[in-house]
Short mmCIF file of C-alpha atoms and ligand atoms in Angstrom, two decimals:
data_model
loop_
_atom_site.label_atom_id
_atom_site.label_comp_id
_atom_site.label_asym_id
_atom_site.label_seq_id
_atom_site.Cartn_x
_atom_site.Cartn_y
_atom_site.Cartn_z
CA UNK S 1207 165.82 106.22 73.03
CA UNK S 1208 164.26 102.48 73.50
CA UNK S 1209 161.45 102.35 76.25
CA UNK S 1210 163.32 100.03 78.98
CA UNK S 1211 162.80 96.60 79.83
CA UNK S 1212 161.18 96.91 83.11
CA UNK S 1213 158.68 99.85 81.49
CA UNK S 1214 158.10 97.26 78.38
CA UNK S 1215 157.03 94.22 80.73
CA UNK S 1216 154.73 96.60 82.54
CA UNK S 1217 153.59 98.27 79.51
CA UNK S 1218 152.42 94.16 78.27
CA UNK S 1219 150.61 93.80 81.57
CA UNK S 1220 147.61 94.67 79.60
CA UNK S 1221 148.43 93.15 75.92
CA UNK S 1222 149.49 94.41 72.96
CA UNK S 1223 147.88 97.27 71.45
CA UNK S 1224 147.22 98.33 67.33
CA UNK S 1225 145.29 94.77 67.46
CA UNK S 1226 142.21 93.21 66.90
CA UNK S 1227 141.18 91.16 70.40
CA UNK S 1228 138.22 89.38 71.05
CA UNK S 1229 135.76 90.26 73.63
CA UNK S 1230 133.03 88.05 74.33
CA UNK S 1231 130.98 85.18 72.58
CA UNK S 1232 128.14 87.66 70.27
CA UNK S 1233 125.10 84.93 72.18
CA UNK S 1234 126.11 86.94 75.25
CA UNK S 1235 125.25 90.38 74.47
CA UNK S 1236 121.90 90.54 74.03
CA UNK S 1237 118.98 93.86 73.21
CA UNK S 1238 120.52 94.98 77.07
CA UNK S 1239 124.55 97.01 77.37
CA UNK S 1240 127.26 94.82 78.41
CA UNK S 1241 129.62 96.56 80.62
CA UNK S 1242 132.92 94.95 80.62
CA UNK S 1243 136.61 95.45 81.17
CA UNK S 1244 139.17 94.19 78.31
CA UNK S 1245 142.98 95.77 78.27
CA UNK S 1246 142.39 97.07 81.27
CA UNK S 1247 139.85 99.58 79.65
CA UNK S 1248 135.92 99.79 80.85
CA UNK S 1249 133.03 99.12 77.85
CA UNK S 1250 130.07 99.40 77.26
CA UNK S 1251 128.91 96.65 74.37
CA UNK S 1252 125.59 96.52 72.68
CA UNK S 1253 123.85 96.36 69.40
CA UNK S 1254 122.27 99.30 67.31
CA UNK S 1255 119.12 99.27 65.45
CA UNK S 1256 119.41 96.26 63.28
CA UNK S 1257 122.24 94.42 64.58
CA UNK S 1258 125.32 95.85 64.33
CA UNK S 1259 127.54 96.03 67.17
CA UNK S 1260 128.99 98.73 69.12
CA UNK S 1261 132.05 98.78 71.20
CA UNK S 1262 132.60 102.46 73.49
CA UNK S 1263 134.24 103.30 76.42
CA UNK S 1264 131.66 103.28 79.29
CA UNK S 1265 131.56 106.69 80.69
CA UNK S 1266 128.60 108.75 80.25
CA UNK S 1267 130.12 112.08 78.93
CA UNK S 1268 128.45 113.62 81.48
CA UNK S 1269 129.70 112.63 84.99
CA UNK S 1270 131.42 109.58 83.81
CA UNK S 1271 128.90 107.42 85.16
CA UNK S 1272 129.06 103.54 83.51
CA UNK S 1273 126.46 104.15 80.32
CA UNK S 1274 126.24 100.05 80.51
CA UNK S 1275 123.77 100.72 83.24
CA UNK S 1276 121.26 102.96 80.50
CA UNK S 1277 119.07 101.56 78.06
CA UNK S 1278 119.69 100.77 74.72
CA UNK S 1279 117.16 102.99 72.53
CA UNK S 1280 118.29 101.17 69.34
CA UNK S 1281 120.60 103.83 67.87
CA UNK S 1282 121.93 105.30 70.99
CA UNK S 1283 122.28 104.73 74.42
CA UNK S 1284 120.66 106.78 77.63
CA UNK S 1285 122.26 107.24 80.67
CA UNK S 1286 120.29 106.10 82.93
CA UNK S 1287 121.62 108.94 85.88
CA UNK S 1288 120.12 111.77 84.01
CA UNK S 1289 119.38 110.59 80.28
CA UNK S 1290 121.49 112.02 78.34
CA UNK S 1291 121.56 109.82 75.01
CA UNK S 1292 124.84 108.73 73.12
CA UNK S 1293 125.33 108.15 69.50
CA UNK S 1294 126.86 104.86 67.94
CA UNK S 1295 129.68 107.14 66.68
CA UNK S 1296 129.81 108.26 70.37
CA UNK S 1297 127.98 111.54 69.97
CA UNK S 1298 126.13 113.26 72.55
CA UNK S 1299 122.40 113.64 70.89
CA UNK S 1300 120.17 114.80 73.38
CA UNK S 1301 120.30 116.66 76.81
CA UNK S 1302 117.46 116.18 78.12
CA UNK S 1303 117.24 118.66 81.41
CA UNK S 1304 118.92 121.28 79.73
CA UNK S 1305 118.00 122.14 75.83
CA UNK S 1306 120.68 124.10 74.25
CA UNK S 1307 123.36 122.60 76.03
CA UNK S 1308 126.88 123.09 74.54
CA UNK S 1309 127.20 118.96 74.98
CA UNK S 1310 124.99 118.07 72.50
CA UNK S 1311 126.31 117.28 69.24
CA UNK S 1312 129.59 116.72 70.88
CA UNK S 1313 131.67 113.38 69.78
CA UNK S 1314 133.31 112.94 72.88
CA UNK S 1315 133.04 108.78 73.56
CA UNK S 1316 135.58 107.01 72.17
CA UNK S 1317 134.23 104.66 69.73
CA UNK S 1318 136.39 101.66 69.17
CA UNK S 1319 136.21 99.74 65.70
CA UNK S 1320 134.31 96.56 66.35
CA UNK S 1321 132.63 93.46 63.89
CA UNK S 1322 131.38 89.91 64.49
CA UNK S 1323 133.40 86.86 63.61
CA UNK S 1324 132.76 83.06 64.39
CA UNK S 1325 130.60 84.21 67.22
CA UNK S 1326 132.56 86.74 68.98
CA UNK S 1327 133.08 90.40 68.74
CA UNK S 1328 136.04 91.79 68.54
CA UNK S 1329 137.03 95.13 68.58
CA UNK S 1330 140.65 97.35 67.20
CA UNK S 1331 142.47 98.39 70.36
CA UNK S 1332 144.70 101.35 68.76
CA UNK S 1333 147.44 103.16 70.90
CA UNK S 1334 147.15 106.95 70.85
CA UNK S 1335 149.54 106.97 67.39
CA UNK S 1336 147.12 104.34 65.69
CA UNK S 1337 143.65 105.02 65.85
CA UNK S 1338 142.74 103.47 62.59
CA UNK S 1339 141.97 99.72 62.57
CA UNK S 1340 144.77 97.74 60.80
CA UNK S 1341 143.01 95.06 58.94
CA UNK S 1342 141.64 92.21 60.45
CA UNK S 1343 142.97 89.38 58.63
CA UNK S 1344 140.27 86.70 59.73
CA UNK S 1345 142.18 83.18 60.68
CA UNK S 1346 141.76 80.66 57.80
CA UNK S 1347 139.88 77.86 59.92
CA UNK S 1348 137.36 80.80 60.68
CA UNK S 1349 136.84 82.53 56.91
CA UNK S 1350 132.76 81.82 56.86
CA UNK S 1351 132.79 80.54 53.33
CA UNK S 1352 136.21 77.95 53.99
CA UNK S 1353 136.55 74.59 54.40
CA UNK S 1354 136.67 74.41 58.10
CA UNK S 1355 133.61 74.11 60.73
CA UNK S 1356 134.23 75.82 64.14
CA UNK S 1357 132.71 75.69 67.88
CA UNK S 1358 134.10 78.31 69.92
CA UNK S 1359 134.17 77.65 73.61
CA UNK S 1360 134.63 80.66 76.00
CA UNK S 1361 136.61 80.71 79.90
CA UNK S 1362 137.80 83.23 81.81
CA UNK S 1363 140.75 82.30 84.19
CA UNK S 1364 141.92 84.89 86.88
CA UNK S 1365 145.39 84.50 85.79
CA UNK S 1366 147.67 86.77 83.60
CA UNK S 1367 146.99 86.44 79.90
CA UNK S 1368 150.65 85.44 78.41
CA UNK S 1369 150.44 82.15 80.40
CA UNK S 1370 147.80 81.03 77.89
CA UNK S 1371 149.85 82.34 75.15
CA UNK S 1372 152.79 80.73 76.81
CA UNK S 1373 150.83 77.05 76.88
CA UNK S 1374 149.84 77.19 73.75
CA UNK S 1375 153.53 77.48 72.60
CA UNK S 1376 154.53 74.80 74.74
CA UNK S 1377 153.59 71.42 72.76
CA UNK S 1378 155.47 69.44 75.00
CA UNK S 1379 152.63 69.97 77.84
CA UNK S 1380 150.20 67.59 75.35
CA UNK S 1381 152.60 64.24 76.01
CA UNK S 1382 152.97 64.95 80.34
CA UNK S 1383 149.62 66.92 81.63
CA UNK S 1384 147.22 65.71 78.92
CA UNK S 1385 148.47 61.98 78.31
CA UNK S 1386 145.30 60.84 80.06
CA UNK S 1387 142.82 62.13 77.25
CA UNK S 1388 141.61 60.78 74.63
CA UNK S 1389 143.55 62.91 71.90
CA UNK S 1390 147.20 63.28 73.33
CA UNK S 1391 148.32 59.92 74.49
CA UNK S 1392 150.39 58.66 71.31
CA UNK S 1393 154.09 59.18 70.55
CA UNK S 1394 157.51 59.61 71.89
CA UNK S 1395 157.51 61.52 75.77
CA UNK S 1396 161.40 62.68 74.57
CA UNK S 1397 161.69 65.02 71.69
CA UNK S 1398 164.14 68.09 70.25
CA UNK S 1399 162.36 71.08 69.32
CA UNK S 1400 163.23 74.12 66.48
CA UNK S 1401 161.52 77.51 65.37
CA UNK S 1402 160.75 78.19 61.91
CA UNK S 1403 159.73 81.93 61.28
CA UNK S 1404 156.84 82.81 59.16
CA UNK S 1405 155.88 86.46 57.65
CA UNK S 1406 153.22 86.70 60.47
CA UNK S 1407 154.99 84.73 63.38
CA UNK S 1408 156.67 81.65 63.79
CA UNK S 1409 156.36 77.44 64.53
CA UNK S 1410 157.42 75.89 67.12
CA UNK S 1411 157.49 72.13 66.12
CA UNK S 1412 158.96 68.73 67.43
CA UNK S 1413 161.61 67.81 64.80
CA UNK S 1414 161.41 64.01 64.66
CA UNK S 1415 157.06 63.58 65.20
CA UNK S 1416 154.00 64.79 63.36
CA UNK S 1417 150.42 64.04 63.66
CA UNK S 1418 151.07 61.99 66.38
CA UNK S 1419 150.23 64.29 69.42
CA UNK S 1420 150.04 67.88 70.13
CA UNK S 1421 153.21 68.12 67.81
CA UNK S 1422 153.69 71.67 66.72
CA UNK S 1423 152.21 75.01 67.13
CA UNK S 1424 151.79 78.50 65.06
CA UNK S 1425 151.76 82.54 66.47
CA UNK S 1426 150.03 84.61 64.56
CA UNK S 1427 150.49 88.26 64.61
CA UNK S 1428 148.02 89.39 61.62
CA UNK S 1429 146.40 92.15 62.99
CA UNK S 1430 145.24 89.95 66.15
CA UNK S 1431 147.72 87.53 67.89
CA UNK S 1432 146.71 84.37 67.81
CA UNK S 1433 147.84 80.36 67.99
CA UNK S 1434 147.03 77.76 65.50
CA UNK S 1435 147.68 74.09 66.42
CA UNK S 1436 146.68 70.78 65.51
CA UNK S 1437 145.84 67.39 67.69
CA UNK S 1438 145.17 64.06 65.91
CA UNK S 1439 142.01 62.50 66.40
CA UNK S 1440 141.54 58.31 66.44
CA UNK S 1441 139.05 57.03 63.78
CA UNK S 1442 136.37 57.34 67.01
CA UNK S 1443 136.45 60.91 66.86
CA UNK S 1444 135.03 60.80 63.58
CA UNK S 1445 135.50 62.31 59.80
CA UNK S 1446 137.78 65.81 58.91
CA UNK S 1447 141.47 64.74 60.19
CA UNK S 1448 143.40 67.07 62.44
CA UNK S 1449 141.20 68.40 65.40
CA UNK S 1450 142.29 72.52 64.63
CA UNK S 1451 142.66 75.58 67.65
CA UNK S 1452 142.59 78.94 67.03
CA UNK S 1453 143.15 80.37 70.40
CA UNK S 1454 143.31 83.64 71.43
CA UNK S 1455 143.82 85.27 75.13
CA UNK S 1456 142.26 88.64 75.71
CA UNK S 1457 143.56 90.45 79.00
CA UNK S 1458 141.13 92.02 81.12
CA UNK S 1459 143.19 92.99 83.25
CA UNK S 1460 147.25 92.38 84.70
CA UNK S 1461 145.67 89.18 86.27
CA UNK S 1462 142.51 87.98 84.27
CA UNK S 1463 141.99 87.02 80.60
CA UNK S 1464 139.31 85.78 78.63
CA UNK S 1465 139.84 83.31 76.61
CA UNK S 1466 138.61 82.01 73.21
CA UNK S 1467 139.02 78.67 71.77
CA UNK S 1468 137.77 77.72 68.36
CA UNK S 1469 137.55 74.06 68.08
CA UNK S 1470 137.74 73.50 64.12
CA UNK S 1471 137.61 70.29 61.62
CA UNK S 1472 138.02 70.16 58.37
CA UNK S 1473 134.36 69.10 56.75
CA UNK S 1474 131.88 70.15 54.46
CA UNK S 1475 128.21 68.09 53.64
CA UNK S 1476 127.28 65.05 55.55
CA UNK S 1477 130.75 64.56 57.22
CA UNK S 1478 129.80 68.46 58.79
CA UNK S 1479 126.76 66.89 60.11
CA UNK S 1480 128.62 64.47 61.75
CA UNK S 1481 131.06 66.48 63.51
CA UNK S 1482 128.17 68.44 64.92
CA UNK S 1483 126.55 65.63 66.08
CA UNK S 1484 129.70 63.94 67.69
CA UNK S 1485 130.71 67.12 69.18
CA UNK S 1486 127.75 68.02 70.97
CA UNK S 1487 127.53 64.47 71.85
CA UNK S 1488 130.51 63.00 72.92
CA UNK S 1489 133.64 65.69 71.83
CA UNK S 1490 132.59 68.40 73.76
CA UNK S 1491 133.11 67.75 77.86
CA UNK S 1492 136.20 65.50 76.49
CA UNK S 1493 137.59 68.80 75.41
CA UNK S 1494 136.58 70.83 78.50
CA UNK S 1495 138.02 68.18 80.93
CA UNK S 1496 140.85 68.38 78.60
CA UNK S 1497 140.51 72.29 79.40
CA UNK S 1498 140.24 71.51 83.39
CA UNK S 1499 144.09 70.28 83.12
CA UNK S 1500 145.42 73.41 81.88
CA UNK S 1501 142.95 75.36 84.08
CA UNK S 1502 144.25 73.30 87.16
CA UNK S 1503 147.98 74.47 85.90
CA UNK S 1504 147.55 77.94 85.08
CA UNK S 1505 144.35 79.07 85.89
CA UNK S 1506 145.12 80.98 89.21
CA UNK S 1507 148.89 81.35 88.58
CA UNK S 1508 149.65 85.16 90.28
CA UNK S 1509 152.18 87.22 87.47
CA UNK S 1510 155.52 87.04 88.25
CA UNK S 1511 156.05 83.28 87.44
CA UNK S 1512 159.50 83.74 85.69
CA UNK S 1513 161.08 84.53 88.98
CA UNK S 1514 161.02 80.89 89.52
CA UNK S 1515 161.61 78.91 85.86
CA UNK S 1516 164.37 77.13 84.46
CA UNK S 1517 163.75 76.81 81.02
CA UNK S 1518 164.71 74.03 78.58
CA UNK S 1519 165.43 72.90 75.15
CA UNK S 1520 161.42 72.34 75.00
CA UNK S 1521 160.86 75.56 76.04
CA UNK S 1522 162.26 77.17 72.57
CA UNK S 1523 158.31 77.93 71.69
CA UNK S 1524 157.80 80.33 74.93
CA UNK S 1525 161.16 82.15 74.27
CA UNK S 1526 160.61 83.14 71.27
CA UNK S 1527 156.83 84.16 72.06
CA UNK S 1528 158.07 86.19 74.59
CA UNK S 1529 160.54 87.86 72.55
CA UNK S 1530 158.14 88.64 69.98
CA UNK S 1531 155.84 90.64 72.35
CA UNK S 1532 158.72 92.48 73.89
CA UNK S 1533 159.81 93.28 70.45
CA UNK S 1534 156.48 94.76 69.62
CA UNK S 1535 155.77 96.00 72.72
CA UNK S 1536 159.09 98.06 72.95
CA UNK S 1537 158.48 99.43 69.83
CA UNK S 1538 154.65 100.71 70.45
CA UNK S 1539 156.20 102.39 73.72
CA UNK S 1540 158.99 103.91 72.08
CA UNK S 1541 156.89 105.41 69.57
CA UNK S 1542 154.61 106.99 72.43
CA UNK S 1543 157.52 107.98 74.43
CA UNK S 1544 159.28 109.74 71.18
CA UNK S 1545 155.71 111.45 70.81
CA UNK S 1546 155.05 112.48 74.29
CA UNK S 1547 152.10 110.56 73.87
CA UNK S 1548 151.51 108.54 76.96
S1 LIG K 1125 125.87 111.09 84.29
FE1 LIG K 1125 125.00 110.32 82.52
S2 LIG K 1125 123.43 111.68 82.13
FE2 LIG K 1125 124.36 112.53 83.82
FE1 LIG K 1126 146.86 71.98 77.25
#
């Protein structure tokens, strides 16, 4: 039996699971824990002896006290509440006040799978039928040794985490809300849209303008969901073509997501230097106040926002985004359903 609609929409509340999803930016978790909350789930983040990261839920096996407010001994955590110390594979290694305890040696904190990309951390978010990391297939414009250089620029927005997904599969938005900025002011303010499906998603794309504005945009569902688009730059905004987002939306809860953008250009040598430079220097708060206009639209929206739309022939993009994430999400709820594992 198929999990039903109203039961699927809930179920997405909190995102997609048997993904990859970014977490934070890496500069922000430092020698201390991080406590934070990301699918709805509370973790503890924080880096072993010699750098590695480590993503676990963040209960002290004990009395389920946050283990974000112990110390970080370099391979394992203490609890600050009565020090009993945690393994990086989530193993209880030492009870302090009572030697001989049955606890000890225990692997009882769930671990997630977690790495480094681009400067964030991810981690694997696996449903009770998929523990094991799928592969995370790192986005091209991010691969450390390709073409592309990358700033990522980190938000969060107390509003529900589709909506982000949702603008970013809305092109049209570029021509009306952002006409005022210095990247999205070109081109034709009517336009006919169509889908073209890929292996890992689909494109939305105007069918009648390219590199003229924000004309098209990818999903990618490649082991983390993702969109890809490209703006045009004017000769100001200096060498490597196309101005490239990777964009991701991380729910941390039903009505608050993080959110990652990768700013990315095409360079390599001198013309890399340059990019830096005129990002740091000029690019930069153009793109944030670019960021302000989509905040102002979305960034406080409450869920529930359908209620009230009227969708369009522009509006193809969102459609079939949202389709897509029932389609998974019914079938990762099914699954647990038919397994009694929920
Ligand atoms: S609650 Fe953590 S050691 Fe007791
Ligand atoms: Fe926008």
């Amino acid at each position: 039996m198929q999990a039903a609609g109203t039961d699927v929409r809930r179920y997405l509340e909190l995102g997609l699971r048997n993904r990859w999803w970014p977490l934070l930016p890496s500069a922000l978790v430092g020698d201390a824990p991080a406590g934070i909350t990301r699918l709805g789930e509370k973790l503890v983040v924080w880096r072993a002896g010699g750098g590695g990261v480590v993503v676990q839920e963040d209960y002290c096996p004990h009395r389920g006290v946050p283990l974000s407010r112990g110390t970080n001994c370099g391979d394992r955590l203490r609890c600050a509440y009565h020090h009993v110390e945690v393994g990086a594979d989530g193993t209880v290694l030492r009870v302090p006040g009572e030697p001989g305890s049955k606890l000890a040696g225990r692997q009882v904190v769930r671990t997630y799978p977690a790495l480094e990309c681009k400067g964030a951390i991810f981690a694997y978010f696996g449903d009770a039928l998929h523990r094991e990391p799928v592969p995370f297939n790192v986005p091209f414009q991010l691969q450390d040794d390709g073409p592309y250089d990358a700033f990522l620029c980190y938000a969060e927005w107390p509003t529900f985490w589709r909506y982000l997904y949702d603008n970013n599969m809305d092109p049209m938005h570029g021509t009306f809300l952002h006409a005022k900025s210095h990247s999205m002011f070109a081109g034709a303010t009517e336009a006919a849209f169509r889908t073209r499906e890929t292996p890992t998603g689909f494109f939305v794309e105007k069918e009648a303008q390219r590199d003229t504005n924000f004309d098209w945009s990818e999903l990618v569902d490649d082991g983390s969901l993702y969109a890809r688009l490209e703006i045009p730059y004017p000769a100001s905004g200096g060498p490597g073509g196309n101005f490239g987002i990777i964009s991701y939306a991380t729910p941390i809860d039903e009505r608050t997501t993080a959110a990652f953008f990768w700013r990315t250009r095409k360079v390599s040598g001198w013309q890399r230097d340059v990019w830096r430079f005129l990002y740091k220097n000029r690019l930069e708060a153009r793109h944030w106040a670019v960021l302000e206009q989509d905040r102002g639209m979305l960034g406080d929206c409450e869920p529930g926002l359908e209620r009230h739309e009227h969708l369009y022939g522009h509006d193809v993009g969102v459609v079939n985004l949202r389709r897509h994430l029932m389609r998974e999400a019914r079938a990762q709820l099914t699954a647990l359903e038919g397994a009694g594992a929920l």
